[in-house]
C-alpha cells in the first residue's frame, strides 16, 4: 500500500488555481427578478465588485461546471454554505470523489479508480466505500477548505484580472445579465441585472477555458460529517 502517495495526491485533484484559470471571476445563476438593480449602468470594475459583494453576502450557493487545468478537464458540482463548508463531487481526468467539509475537517470518498490510482490495488480494496478525513488547517489539505468556502472562492476568482469591458445586456440561462469581458484573459463574467447582482455564468474559450455557473443562491443546505471516517494523517507510512 502507498498511503504517502495517497496523502500527497488528494489536494492535487482539486487545485484552487483551476478556478482562477477561467478568468479572475466566477459564474453562476441568481435569484430575484423584475426591477433593474442598476448594475448594467456601472463601470466594469464596479460591476465585478458588486458581484463579489453579493456573493460574499449569500448564505449558500451551488457551483457547477467544467474547466481546464494543465490540459485536464476538471468538473465541479458543489453546494457551499457560508461560514460552514460545503459538499458535492469533483472529478479530474476520469477520477472522481465526493467531498464534504464541515468546519476545519474535510471528508473525501473516492471512487475505486481514484484510490487505486494513488494508493494501489490493496489500498483501493481497504478504502472501498470508506470516507477519508483530512484537516484543512494543514497546508497539504488547505485547498479542500478554500474550494468549499464562499468568501475564499470569490476572493481568489474575482481579485485579479486585466482591463475590463462592459458589453450589451443579454440573456443567459433565462436571466437578464450584463457581460463583463476580461480583455487580457478572454473570459466573460455574466452578472444578473435584476434582483441581487449575483454572478450567473463565467465562460472562456480555448484550451484553458470552460464554463462555471452559480445558482440556487441562499437555498437551505444541511452539512453532515460522515461517521467512522479514516483519518488520512494517521495512515501508516510504507507499503
PDB file of C-alpha atoms in Angstrom, residues 11-232:
ATOM      1  CA  UNK A  11      -5.008  18.210  -2.923  1.00  0.00           C
ATOM      2  CA  UNK A  12      -3.642  17.830  -6.462  1.00  0.00           C
ATOM      3  CA  UNK A  13      -7.051  16.610  -7.600  1.00  0.00           C
ATOM      4  CA  UNK A  14      -8.752  19.855  -6.561  1.00  0.00           C
ATOM      5  CA  UNK A  15      -6.354  22.741  -7.257  1.00  0.00           C
ATOM      6  CA  UNK A  16      -7.903  26.093  -6.357  1.00  0.00           C
ATOM      7  CA  UNK A  17      -5.821  27.646  -9.086  1.00  0.00           C
ATOM      8  CA  UNK A  18      -8.059  25.853 -11.548  1.00  0.00           C
ATOM      9  CA  UNK A  19     -10.894  28.193 -10.606  1.00  0.00           C
ATOM     10  CA  UNK A  20      -8.736  31.213 -11.365  1.00  0.00           C
ATOM     11  CA  UNK A  21      -7.721  29.823 -14.743  1.00  0.00           C
ATOM     12  CA  UNK A  22     -11.065  30.587 -16.344  1.00  0.00           C
ATOM     13  CA  UNK A  23     -10.868  34.317 -15.569  1.00  0.00           C
ATOM     14  CA  UNK A  24     -10.334  36.396 -12.496  1.00  0.00           C
ATOM     15  CA  UNK A  25     -14.037  35.843 -11.997  1.00  0.00           C
ATOM     16  CA  UNK A  26     -16.673  33.242 -11.446  1.00  0.00           C
ATOM     17  CA  UNK A  27     -20.068  32.426 -12.846  1.00  0.00           C
ATOM     18  CA  UNK A  28     -23.486  31.479 -11.698  1.00  0.00           C
ATOM     19  CA  UNK A  29     -27.220  31.759 -11.557  1.00  0.00           C
ATOM     20  CA  UNK A  30     -29.038  34.228  -9.418  1.00  0.00           C
ATOM     21  CA  UNK A  31     -32.364  34.777  -7.724  1.00  0.00           C
ATOM     22  CA  UNK A  32     -34.826  37.597  -7.892  1.00  0.00           C
ATOM     23  CA  UNK A  33     -36.193  39.377 -10.921  1.00  0.00           C
ATOM     24  CA  UNK A  34     -38.318  42.264 -12.101  1.00  0.00           C
ATOM     25  CA  UNK A  35     -36.949  45.763 -11.491  1.00  0.00           C
ATOM     26  CA  UNK A  36     -33.414  46.516 -12.693  1.00  0.00           C
ATOM     27  CA  UNK A  37     -30.771  46.637  -9.978  1.00  0.00           C
ATOM     28  CA  UNK A  38     -28.834  49.254 -11.962  1.00  0.00           C
ATOM     29  CA  UNK A  39     -25.652  47.215 -12.228  1.00  0.00           C
ATOM     30  CA  UNK A  40     -25.678  47.409 -16.031  1.00  0.00           C
ATOM     31  CA  UNK A  41     -25.067  51.166 -15.813  1.00  0.00           C
ATOM     32  CA  UNK A  42     -21.934  50.820 -13.684  1.00  0.00           C
ATOM     33  CA  UNK A  43     -18.307  50.794 -14.773  1.00  0.00           C
ATOM     34  CA  UNK A  44     -16.926  47.293 -15.496  1.00  0.00           C
ATOM     35  CA  UNK A  45     -14.824  47.186 -12.319  1.00  0.00           C
ATOM     36  CA  UNK A  46     -17.807  48.317 -10.252  1.00  0.00           C
ATOM     37  CA  UNK A  47     -19.914  45.516 -11.761  1.00  0.00           C
ATOM     38  CA  UNK A  48     -17.335  42.916 -10.724  1.00  0.00           C
ATOM     39  CA  UNK A  49     -17.135  44.421  -7.235  1.00  0.00           C
ATOM     40  CA  UNK A  50     -20.933  44.380  -6.922  1.00  0.00           C
ATOM     41  CA  UNK A  51     -20.999  40.715  -7.932  1.00  0.00           C
ATOM     42  CA  UNK A  52     -18.332  39.889  -5.356  1.00  0.00           C
ATOM     43  CA  UNK A  53     -20.214  41.688  -2.584  1.00  0.00           C
ATOM     44  CA  UNK A  54     -23.441  39.891  -3.479  1.00  0.00           C
ATOM     45  CA  UNK A  55     -21.651  36.537  -3.440  1.00  0.00           C
ATOM     46  CA  UNK A  56     -19.978  37.269  -0.111  1.00  0.00           C
ATOM     47  CA  UNK A  57     -23.313  38.161   1.465  1.00  0.00           C
ATOM     48  CA  UNK A  58     -25.056  34.975   0.304  1.00  0.00           C
ATOM     49  CA  UNK A  59     -25.788  32.222   2.812  1.00  0.00           C
ATOM     50  CA  UNK A  60     -25.417  29.403   0.265  1.00  0.00           C
ATOM     51  CA  UNK A  61     -24.773  28.729  -3.416  1.00  0.00           C
ATOM     52  CA  UNK A  62     -24.419  25.891  -5.910  1.00  0.00           C
ATOM     53  CA  UNK A  63     -21.253  25.883  -8.052  1.00  0.00           C
ATOM     54  CA  UNK A  64     -21.064  23.664 -11.127  1.00  0.00           C
ATOM     55  CA  UNK A  65     -19.236  23.360 -14.402  1.00  0.00           C
ATOM     56  CA  UNK A  66     -16.177  22.041 -16.187  1.00  0.00           C
ATOM     57  CA  UNK A  67     -12.935  23.924 -16.675  1.00  0.00           C
ATOM     58  CA  UNK A  68      -9.432  23.001 -17.781  1.00  0.00           C
ATOM     59  CA  UNK A  69      -6.314  22.735 -15.631  1.00  0.00           C
ATOM     60  CA  UNK A  70      -2.976  21.710 -17.162  1.00  0.00           C
ATOM     61  CA  UNK A  71      -4.885  20.397 -20.158  1.00  0.00           C
ATOM     62  CA  UNK A  72      -7.101  18.213 -17.956  1.00  0.00           C
ATOM     63  CA  UNK A  73     -10.859  18.796 -17.587  1.00  0.00           C
ATOM     64  CA  UNK A  74     -11.982  19.346 -14.001  1.00  0.00           C
ATOM     65  CA  UNK A  75     -15.695  19.066 -13.221  1.00  0.00           C
ATOM     66  CA  UNK A  76     -17.203  20.624 -10.088  1.00  0.00           C
ATOM     67  CA  UNK A  77     -20.642  20.147  -8.572  1.00  0.00           C
ATOM     68  CA  UNK A  78     -20.584  21.722  -5.100  1.00  0.00           C
ATOM     69  CA  UNK A  79     -23.113  23.174  -2.649  1.00  0.00           C
ATOM     70  CA  UNK A  80     -21.488  25.754  -0.375  1.00  0.00           C
ATOM     71  CA  UNK A  81     -22.729  27.139   2.948  1.00  0.00           C
ATOM     72  CA  UNK A  82     -21.267  30.418   4.199  1.00  0.00           C
ATOM     73  CA  UNK A  83     -19.134  30.023   7.313  1.00  0.00           C
ATOM     74  CA  UNK A  84     -19.682  26.269   7.490  1.00  0.00           C
ATOM     75  CA  UNK A  85     -18.356  24.399   4.459  1.00  0.00           C
ATOM     76  CA  UNK A  86     -19.784  22.534   1.525  1.00  0.00           C
ATOM     77  CA  UNK A  87     -20.422  19.220  -0.165  1.00  0.00           C
ATOM     78  CA  UNK A  88     -20.550  17.715  -3.623  1.00  0.00           C
ATOM     79  CA  UNK A  89     -18.360  15.978  -6.164  1.00  0.00           C
ATOM     80  CA  UNK A  90     -15.131  16.744  -8.001  1.00  0.00           C
ATOM     81  CA  UNK A  91     -13.702  14.836 -10.942  1.00  0.00           C
ATOM     82  CA  UNK A  92     -10.461  15.231 -12.867  1.00  0.00           C
ATOM     83  CA  UNK A  93      -9.154  13.145 -15.714  1.00  0.00           C
ATOM     84  CA  UNK A  94     -11.798  10.478 -15.241  1.00  0.00           C
ATOM     85  CA  UNK A  95     -11.155  10.180 -11.488  1.00  0.00           C
ATOM     86  CA  UNK A  96     -13.850  11.394  -9.132  1.00  0.00           C
ATOM     87  CA  UNK A  97     -14.525  11.741  -5.426  1.00  0.00           C
ATOM     88  CA  UNK A  98     -17.223  13.021  -3.103  1.00  0.00           C
ATOM     89  CA  UNK A  99     -16.262  15.912  -0.845  1.00  0.00           C
ATOM     90  CA  UNK A 100     -17.784  17.222   2.375  1.00  0.00           C
ATOM     91  CA  UNK A 101     -16.243  19.951   4.502  1.00  0.00           C
ATOM     92  CA  UNK A 102     -17.587  20.812   7.921  1.00  0.00           C
ATOM     93  CA  UNK A 103     -15.552  23.416   9.773  1.00  0.00           C
ATOM     94  CA  UNK A 104     -11.859  22.540   9.667  1.00  0.00           C
ATOM     95  CA  UNK A 105     -12.385  18.941   8.608  1.00  0.00           C
ATOM     96  CA  UNK A 106     -12.704  17.736   5.012  1.00  0.00           C
ATOM     97  CA  UNK A 107     -14.098  14.301   4.157  1.00  0.00           C
ATOM     98  CA  UNK A 108     -13.330  12.542   0.891  1.00  0.00           C
ATOM     99  CA  UNK A 109     -14.778   9.354  -0.581  1.00  0.00           C
ATOM    100  CA  UNK A 110     -13.074   8.418  -3.802  1.00  0.00           C
ATOM    101  CA  UNK A 111     -14.096   6.013  -6.494  1.00  0.00           C
ATOM    102  CA  UNK A 112     -12.263   2.701  -6.654  1.00  0.00           C
ATOM    103  CA  UNK A 113     -10.251   4.032  -9.597  1.00  0.00           C
ATOM    104  CA  UNK A 114      -9.285   7.119  -7.579  1.00  0.00           C
ATOM    105  CA  UNK A 115      -7.953   5.093  -4.640  1.00  0.00           C
ATOM    106  CA  UNK A 116      -6.250   2.607  -6.925  1.00  0.00           C
ATOM    107  CA  UNK A 117      -4.501   5.347  -8.905  1.00  0.00           C
ATOM    108  CA  UNK A 118      -2.925   6.953  -5.856  1.00  0.00           C
ATOM    109  CA  UNK A 119      -2.757   4.139  -3.323  1.00  0.00           C
ATOM    110  CA  UNK A 120      -2.541   0.937  -5.334  1.00  0.00           C
ATOM    111  CA  UNK A 121      -4.896  -2.050  -5.539  1.00  0.00           C
ATOM    112  CA  UNK A 122      -4.509  -3.035  -1.888  1.00  0.00           C
ATOM    113  CA  UNK A 123      -5.291   0.485  -0.694  1.00  0.00           C
ATOM    114  CA  UNK A 124      -8.275   0.678  -3.021  1.00  0.00           C
ATOM    115  CA  UNK A 125      -9.667  -2.514  -1.521  1.00  0.00           C
ATOM    116  CA  UNK A 126      -9.018  -1.301   2.036  1.00  0.00           C
ATOM    117  CA  UNK A 127     -10.736   2.043   1.483  1.00  0.00           C
ATOM    118  CA  UNK A 128     -13.603   0.844  -0.696  1.00  0.00           C
ATOM    119  CA  UNK A 129     -16.808   2.690   0.274  1.00  0.00           C
ATOM    120  CA  UNK A 130     -14.964   4.478   3.107  1.00  0.00           C
ATOM    121  CA  UNK A 131     -14.546   8.183   3.810  1.00  0.00           C
ATOM    122  CA  UNK A 132     -11.166   9.777   4.483  1.00  0.00           C
ATOM    123  CA  UNK A 133     -10.857  12.675   6.917  1.00  0.00           C
ATOM    124  CA  UNK A 134      -8.278  15.450   6.383  1.00  0.00           C
ATOM    125  CA  UNK A 135      -7.588  18.659   8.350  1.00  0.00           C
ATOM    126  CA  UNK A 136      -7.985  21.766   6.202  1.00  0.00           C
ATOM    127  CA  UNK A 137      -5.748  23.611   8.682  1.00  0.00           C
ATOM    128  CA  UNK A 138      -2.788  21.632   7.329  1.00  0.00           C
ATOM    129  CA  UNK A 139      -1.103  23.219   4.300  1.00  0.00           C
ATOM    130  CA  UNK A 140      -1.337  19.980   2.331  1.00  0.00           C
ATOM    131  CA  UNK A 141      -5.142  19.985   2.549  1.00  0.00           C
ATOM    132  CA  UNK A 142      -5.837  23.740   2.602  1.00  0.00           C
ATOM    133  CA  UNK A 143      -7.211  23.623  -0.948  1.00  0.00           C
ATOM    134  CA  UNK A 144     -10.063  21.433   0.226  1.00  0.00           C
ATOM    135  CA  UNK A 145     -11.094  24.209   2.591  1.00  0.00           C
ATOM    136  CA  UNK A 146     -10.688  27.010   0.071  1.00  0.00           C
ATOM    137  CA  UNK A 147     -12.687  25.310  -2.668  1.00  0.00           C
ATOM    138  CA  UNK A 148     -15.642  24.860  -0.292  1.00  0.00           C
ATOM    139  CA  UNK A 149     -15.637  28.376   1.177  1.00  0.00           C
ATOM    140  CA  UNK A 150     -17.808  31.019  -0.495  1.00  0.00           C
ATOM    141  CA  UNK A 151     -15.735  34.041   0.515  1.00  0.00           C
ATOM    142  CA  UNK A 152     -12.429  32.377  -0.320  1.00  0.00           C
ATOM    143  CA  UNK A 153     -13.762  31.248  -3.675  1.00  0.00           C
ATOM    144  CA  UNK A 154     -14.851  34.746  -4.659  1.00  0.00           C
ATOM    145  CA  UNK A 155     -11.698  36.351  -3.298  1.00  0.00           C
ATOM    146  CA  UNK A 156      -9.472  34.094  -5.370  1.00  0.00           C
ATOM    147  CA  UNK A 157     -11.501  34.274  -8.553  1.00  0.00           C
ATOM    148  CA  UNK A 158     -12.530  37.932  -8.610  1.00  0.00           C
ATOM    149  CA  UNK A 159      -9.472  39.700  -7.205  1.00  0.00           C
ATOM    150  CA  UNK A 160      -7.102  39.642 -10.188  1.00  0.00           C
ATOM    151  CA  UNK A 161      -7.862  40.498 -13.797  1.00  0.00           C
ATOM    152  CA  UNK A 162      -6.776  42.558 -16.780  1.00  0.00           C
ATOM    153  CA  UNK A 163      -8.578  45.533 -18.368  1.00  0.00           C
ATOM    154  CA  UNK A 164     -12.352  45.043 -18.324  1.00  0.00           C
ATOM    155  CA  UNK A 165     -15.030  45.991 -20.810  1.00  0.00           C
ATOM    156  CA  UNK A 166     -18.808  46.075 -20.267  1.00  0.00           C
ATOM    157  CA  UNK A 167     -20.906  44.641 -23.077  1.00  0.00           C
ATOM    158  CA  UNK A 168     -24.590  44.951 -24.033  1.00  0.00           C
ATOM    159  CA  UNK A 169     -27.183  43.395 -21.725  1.00  0.00           C
ATOM    160  CA  UNK A 170     -28.218  39.936 -22.871  1.00  0.00           C
ATOM    161  CA  UNK A 171     -29.893  36.780 -21.534  1.00  0.00           C
ATOM    162  CA  UNK A 172     -28.077  33.748 -20.091  1.00  0.00           C
ATOM    163  CA  UNK A 173     -29.818  30.741 -18.544  1.00  0.00           C
ATOM    164  CA  UNK A 174     -33.111  32.613 -18.574  1.00  0.00           C
ATOM    165  CA  UNK A 175     -31.694  35.606 -16.680  1.00  0.00           C
ATOM    166  CA  UNK A 176     -31.072  39.119 -17.933  1.00  0.00           C
ATOM    167  CA  UNK A 177     -27.361  39.748 -17.444  1.00  0.00           C
ATOM    168  CA  UNK A 178     -24.632  42.260 -18.215  1.00  0.00           C
ATOM    169  CA  UNK A 179     -21.425  40.705 -19.608  1.00  0.00           C
ATOM    170  CA  UNK A 180     -18.023  41.920 -18.397  1.00  0.00           C
ATOM    171  CA  UNK A 181     -15.101  40.804 -20.568  1.00  0.00           C
ATOM    172  CA  UNK A 182     -11.507  40.498 -19.408  1.00  0.00           C
ATOM    173  CA  UNK A 183      -9.678  41.906 -22.433  1.00  0.00           C
ATOM    174  CA  UNK A 184      -6.390  40.252 -21.454  1.00  0.00           C
ATOM    175  CA  UNK A 185      -7.508  36.757 -20.440  1.00  0.00           C
ATOM    176  CA  UNK A 186     -10.573  36.474 -22.635  1.00  0.00           C
ATOM    177  CA  UNK A 187     -13.094  35.319 -20.052  1.00  0.00           C
ATOM    178  CA  UNK A 188     -16.612  36.733 -19.728  1.00  0.00           C
ATOM    179  CA  UNK A 189     -18.435  37.188 -16.438  1.00  0.00           C
ATOM    180  CA  UNK A 190     -22.232  37.491 -16.661  1.00  0.00           C
ATOM    181  CA  UNK A 191     -23.883  39.373 -13.779  1.00  0.00           C
ATOM    182  CA  UNK A 192     -27.624  39.464 -13.063  1.00  0.00           C
ATOM    183  CA  UNK A 193     -29.246  42.843 -13.769  1.00  0.00           C
ATOM    184  CA  UNK A 194     -32.360  42.159 -11.665  1.00  0.00           C
ATOM    185  CA  UNK A 195     -32.580  41.220  -8.011  1.00  0.00           C
ATOM    186  CA  UNK A 196     -29.182  40.866  -6.345  1.00  0.00           C
ATOM    187  CA  UNK A 197     -26.285  41.300  -8.801  1.00  0.00           C
ATOM    188  CA  UNK A 198     -25.167  37.697  -8.444  1.00  0.00           C
ATOM    189  CA  UNK A 199     -22.738  36.140 -10.927  1.00  0.00           C
ATOM    190  CA  UNK A 200     -24.713  33.953 -13.332  1.00  0.00           C
ATOM    191  CA  UNK A 201     -22.062  32.359 -15.531  1.00  0.00           C
ATOM    192  CA  UNK A 202     -18.394  32.567 -16.427  1.00  0.00           C
ATOM    193  CA  UNK A 203     -17.142  31.333 -19.771  1.00  0.00           C
ATOM    194  CA  UNK A 204     -13.805  31.208 -21.517  1.00  0.00           C
ATOM    195  CA  UNK A 205     -12.855  29.511 -24.757  1.00  0.00           C
ATOM    196  CA  UNK A 206      -9.628  27.739 -25.636  1.00  0.00           C
ATOM    197  CA  UNK A 207      -7.512  25.049 -24.017  1.00  0.00           C
ATOM    198  CA  UNK A 208      -7.627  26.725 -20.592  1.00  0.00           C
ATOM    199  CA  UNK A 209     -11.293  27.594 -20.789  1.00  0.00           C
ATOM    200  CA  UNK A 210     -14.618  26.186 -19.742  1.00  0.00           C
ATOM    201  CA  UNK A 211     -17.830  27.270 -18.049  1.00  0.00           C
ATOM    202  CA  UNK A 212     -18.778  27.772 -14.410  1.00  0.00           C
ATOM    203  CA  UNK A 213     -22.263  28.579 -13.179  1.00  0.00           C
ATOM    204  CA  UNK A 214     -23.601  29.707  -9.805  1.00  0.00           C
ATOM    205  CA  UNK A 215     -27.233  29.171  -8.856  1.00  0.00           C
ATOM    206  CA  UNK A 216     -29.558  28.100  -6.015  1.00  0.00           C
ATOM    207  CA  UNK A 217     -28.495  31.150  -4.053  1.00  0.00           C
ATOM    208  CA  UNK A 218     -29.471  31.067  -0.350  1.00  0.00           C
ATOM    209  CA  UNK A 219     -31.243  27.705  -0.553  1.00  0.00           C
ATOM    210  CA  UNK A 220     -31.007  25.785   2.770  1.00  0.00           C
ATOM    211  CA  UNK A 221     -28.258  23.145   2.856  1.00  0.00           C
ATOM    212  CA  UNK A 222     -27.510  20.698   5.655  1.00  0.00           C
ATOM    213  CA  UNK A 223     -23.932  19.515   6.082  1.00  0.00           C
ATOM    214  CA  UNK A 224     -23.320  16.291   7.987  1.00  0.00           C
ATOM    215  CA  UNK A 225     -19.895  14.842   8.737  1.00  0.00           C
ATOM    216  CA  UNK A 226     -19.633  11.151   7.749  1.00  0.00           C
ATOM    217  CA  UNK A 227     -19.248   8.757  10.655  1.00  0.00           C
ATOM    218  CA  UNK A 228     -16.297   6.361  11.023  1.00  0.00           C
ATOM    219  CA  UNK A 229     -14.103   8.285   8.573  1.00  0.00           C
ATOM    220  CA  UNK A 230     -10.474   7.168   8.273  1.00  0.00           C
ATOM    221  CA  UNK A 231      -8.028   9.889   9.377  1.00  0.00           C
ATOM    222  CA  UNK A 232      -5.710  10.228   6.394  1.00  0.00           C
TER     223      UNK A 232
END
